[in-house]
Amino acid sequence: CIEIRQLTWLSAGACSVTPSMFNRLRKLLTSAPSIAVVGLISAYLVLGFFIVPAVLKWQLEKEFADRGQTLNVGDARFDPLRLKLEMDNVALADSTGATMFGFDNLMVDLEWRSITDRTWTIADSRLLAPMLRVDRAKDGRHNFISLQEQFVSNDPVDADADGSLPAVLIERMLLSDGRVEWFDQMLEPPFVSRITPLRIELHALSTRAGSPGRYRISARTEAGESLEMAGELGVASMHATGELALHQL
């Protein structure tokens, strides 16, 4: 049983927008600062969603083409709101046209706090189905020798002015379903070995001293040999501790 003694209704005019309020809102939205802010946001979104992936794909393929190599990038995507980069179906071919390195998917998720913390913080990253093929000819030269001669330099371009590594924190990195192929024609008969699947996990890996991360590596060859490693890894002083297990060698 419900008893209603008094019910009061607000008139529609009490909650409506008055002409003066509408005029002030219109002036605010059409003012030069508001238009500038909307324009900057729109330009940032267009730059991130459309221009950055196209330029990245073009520059990567052009850089390798200028060095006599063929790199194909299937697709590239960048989310400027989340600072997330993805690339699909990337393949690097040698002079014969055979793939020497490639992967199905690469994802890197950068944190916004990298700007304030002055540390490149990667919240999550993954590399799916990477493939590496090393082919060494009878003269001892391998299929990566040309890239090695062109890209390797003695200049510490990746270090800070004082010689230290840049501040980087990788909260999680996963390499899954990897494959390594090794062909050595210097031996008679030629030696062939394949490692698959290869899986590597890294957690809380930092370039700062005193901040070791955790790692786990597992690999298996076609012959049934297996490797298991797990422990702590330090990048600043390049040291690793943990356990190593080999089976069926």
PDB file of N, CA and C in Angstrom, residues 169-171 201-216 230-236 239-242:
ATOM      1  N   LEU A 169      62.657   0.354 -19.430  1.00  0.00           N
ATOM      2  CA  LEU A 169      62.045  -0.639 -18.559  1.00  0.00           C
ATOM      3  C   LEU A 169      61.049  -1.446 -19.375  1.00  0.00           C
ATOM      4  N   ILE A 170      61.279  -2.749 -19.475  1.00  0.00           N
ATOM      5  CA  ILE A 170      60.368  -3.653 -20.175  1.00  0.00           C
ATOM      6  C   ILE A 170      59.640  -4.476 -19.116  1.00  0.00           C
ATOM      7  N   GLU A 171      58.384  -4.162 -18.891  1.00  0.00           N
ATOM      8  CA  GLU A 171      57.631  -4.872 -17.867  1.00  0.00           C
ATOM      9  C   GLU A 171      57.330  -6.307 -18.293  1.00  0.00           C
ATOM     10  N   GLU A 201      60.663 -15.482 -22.387  1.00  0.00           N
ATOM     11  CA  GLU A 201      59.863 -14.554 -21.591  1.00  0.00           C
ATOM     12  C   GLU A 201      60.782 -13.680 -20.761  1.00  0.00           C
ATOM     13  N   LEU A 202      60.495 -12.374 -20.739  1.00  0.00           N
ATOM     14  CA  LEU A 202      61.229 -11.427 -19.919  1.00  0.00           C
ATOM     15  C   LEU A 202      60.233 -10.618 -19.098  1.00  0.00           C
ATOM     16  N   HIS A 203      60.577 -10.383 -17.832  1.00  0.00           N
ATOM     17  CA  HIS A 203      59.713  -9.609 -16.939  1.00  0.00           C
ATOM     18  C   HIS A 203      60.564  -8.609 -16.153  1.00  0.00           C
ATOM     19  N   ALA A 204      60.081  -7.371 -16.102  1.00  0.00           N
ATOM     20  CA  ALA A 204      60.710  -6.309 -15.308  1.00  0.00           C
ATOM     21  C   ALA A 204      62.190  -6.151 -15.656  1.00  0.00           C
ATOM     22  N   LEU A 205      62.498  -6.121 -16.935  1.00  0.00           N
ATOM     23  CA  LEU A 205      63.873  -5.974 -17.394  1.00  0.00           C
ATOM     24  C   LEU A 205      64.186  -4.482 -17.536  1.00  0.00           C
ATOM     25  N   SER A 206      65.253  -4.034 -16.861  1.00  0.00           N
ATOM     26  CA  SER A 206      65.600  -2.621 -16.846  1.00  0.00           C
ATOM     27  C   SER A 206      67.074  -2.438 -17.169  1.00  0.00           C
ATOM     28  N   THR A 207      67.385  -1.305 -17.801  1.00  0.00           N
ATOM     29  CA  THR A 207      68.786  -0.981 -18.086  1.00  0.00           C
ATOM     30  C   THR A 207      69.455  -0.281 -16.917  1.00  0.00           C
ATOM     31  N   ARG A 208      68.718   0.001 -15.857  1.00  0.00           N
ATOM     32  CA  ARG A 208      69.277   0.645 -14.685  1.00  0.00           C
ATOM     33  C   ARG A 208      70.015  -0.368 -13.823  1.00  0.00           C
ATOM     34  N   ALA A 209      71.117   0.059 -13.245  1.00  0.00           N
ATOM     35  CA  ALA A 209      71.902  -0.820 -12.390  1.00  0.00           C
ATOM     36  C   ALA A 209      71.104  -1.191 -11.140  1.00  0.00           C
ATOM     37  N   GLY A 210      71.276  -2.423 -10.685  1.00  0.00           N
ATOM     38  CA  GLY A 210      70.592  -2.882  -9.485  1.00  0.00           C
ATOM     39  C   GLY A 210      69.148  -3.252  -9.700  1.00  0.00           C
ATOM     40  N   SER A 211      68.716  -3.384 -10.955  1.00  0.00           N
ATOM     41  CA  SER A 211      67.327  -3.736 -11.237  1.00  0.00           C
ATOM     42  C   SER A 211      67.277  -4.930 -12.181  1.00  0.00           C
ATOM     43  N   PRO A 212      67.654  -6.106 -11.706  1.00  0.00           N
ATOM     44  CA  PRO A 212      67.613  -7.281 -12.590  1.00  0.00           C
ATOM     45  C   PRO A 212      66.187  -7.712 -12.881  1.00  0.00           C
ATOM     46  N   GLY A 213      65.988  -8.217 -14.084  1.00  0.00           N
ATOM     47  CA  GLY A 213      64.686  -8.749 -14.466  1.00  0.00           C
ATOM     48  C   GLY A 213      64.695 -10.264 -14.418  1.00  0.00           C
ATOM     49  N   ARG A 214      63.560 -10.861 -14.723  1.00  0.00           N
ATOM     50  CA  ARG A 214      63.433 -12.312 -14.729  1.00  0.00           C
ATOM     51  C   ARG A 214      63.299 -12.796 -16.169  1.00  0.00           C
ATOM     52  N   TYR A 215      63.898 -13.937 -16.460  1.00  0.00           N
ATOM     53  CA  TYR A 215      63.835 -14.480 -17.803  1.00  0.00           C
ATOM     54  C   TYR A 215      63.550 -15.968 -17.750  1.00  0.00           C
ATOM     55  N   ARG A 216      62.993 -16.459 -18.851  1.00  0.00           N
ATOM     56  CA  ARG A 216      62.759 -17.894 -19.023  1.00  0.00           C
ATOM     57  C   ARG A 216      62.879 -18.210 -20.510  1.00  0.00           C
ATOM     58  N   ALA A 230      66.198 -20.402 -16.777  1.00  0.00           N
ATOM     59  CA  ALA A 230      65.353 -19.491 -16.011  1.00  0.00           C
ATOM     60  C   ALA A 230      66.191 -18.855 -14.920  1.00  0.00           C
ATOM     61  N   GLY A 231      65.897 -17.604 -14.617  1.00  0.00           N
ATOM     62  CA  GLY A 231      66.634 -16.923 -13.561  1.00  0.00           C
ATOM     63  C   GLY A 231      66.474 -15.425 -13.656  1.00  0.00           C
ATOM     64  N   GLU A 232      67.515 -14.694 -13.236  1.00  0.00           N
ATOM     65  CA  GLU A 232      67.515 -13.240 -13.261  1.00  0.00           C
ATOM     66  C   GLU A 232      68.543 -12.746 -14.271  1.00  0.00           C
ATOM     67  N   LEU A 233      68.208 -11.620 -14.925  1.00  0.00           N
ATOM     68  CA  LEU A 233      69.056 -11.062 -15.963  1.00  0.00           C
ATOM     69  C   LEU A 233      69.226  -9.574 -15.711  1.00  0.00           C
ATOM     70  N   GLY A 234      70.483  -9.117 -15.682  1.00  0.00           N
ATOM     71  CA  GLY A 234      70.793  -7.700 -15.540  1.00  0.00           C
ATOM     72  C   GLY A 234      71.396  -7.167 -16.821  1.00  0.00           C
ATOM     73  N   VAL A 235      70.875  -6.043 -17.299  1.00  0.00           N
ATOM     74  CA  VAL A 235      71.341  -5.477 -18.563  1.00  0.00           C
ATOM     75  C   VAL A 235      72.469  -4.483 -18.350  1.00  0.00           C
ATOM     76  N   ALA A 236      72.392  -3.679 -17.271  1.00  0.00           N
ATOM     77  CA  ALA A 236      73.394  -2.632 -17.050  1.00  0.00           C
ATOM     78  C   ALA A 236      74.795  -3.215 -16.943  1.00  0.00           C
ATOM     79  N   HIS A 239      74.745  -9.500 -16.717  1.00  0.00           N
ATOM     80  CA  HIS A 239      74.977 -10.720 -15.959  1.00  0.00           C
ATOM     81  C   HIS A 239      73.662 -11.497 -15.867  1.00  0.00           C
ATOM     82  N   ALA A 240      73.785 -12.795 -15.727  1.00  0.00           N
ATOM     83  CA  ALA A 240      72.610 -13.655 -15.615  1.00  0.00           C
ATOM     84  C   ALA A 240      72.882 -14.717 -14.570  1.00  0.00           C
ATOM     85  N   THR A 241      71.884 -15.004 -13.767  1.00  0.00           N
ATOM     86  CA  THR A 241      71.962 -16.078 -12.784  1.00  0.00           C
ATOM     87  C   THR A 241      70.725 -16.940 -12.932  1.00  0.00           C
ATOM     88  N   GLY A 242      70.836 -18.189 -12.537  1.00  0.00           N
ATOM     89  CA  GLY A 242      69.674 -19.063 -12.626  1.00  0.00           C
ATOM     90  C   GLY A 242      70.073 -20.494 -12.874  1.00  0.00           C
TER      91      GLY A 242
END
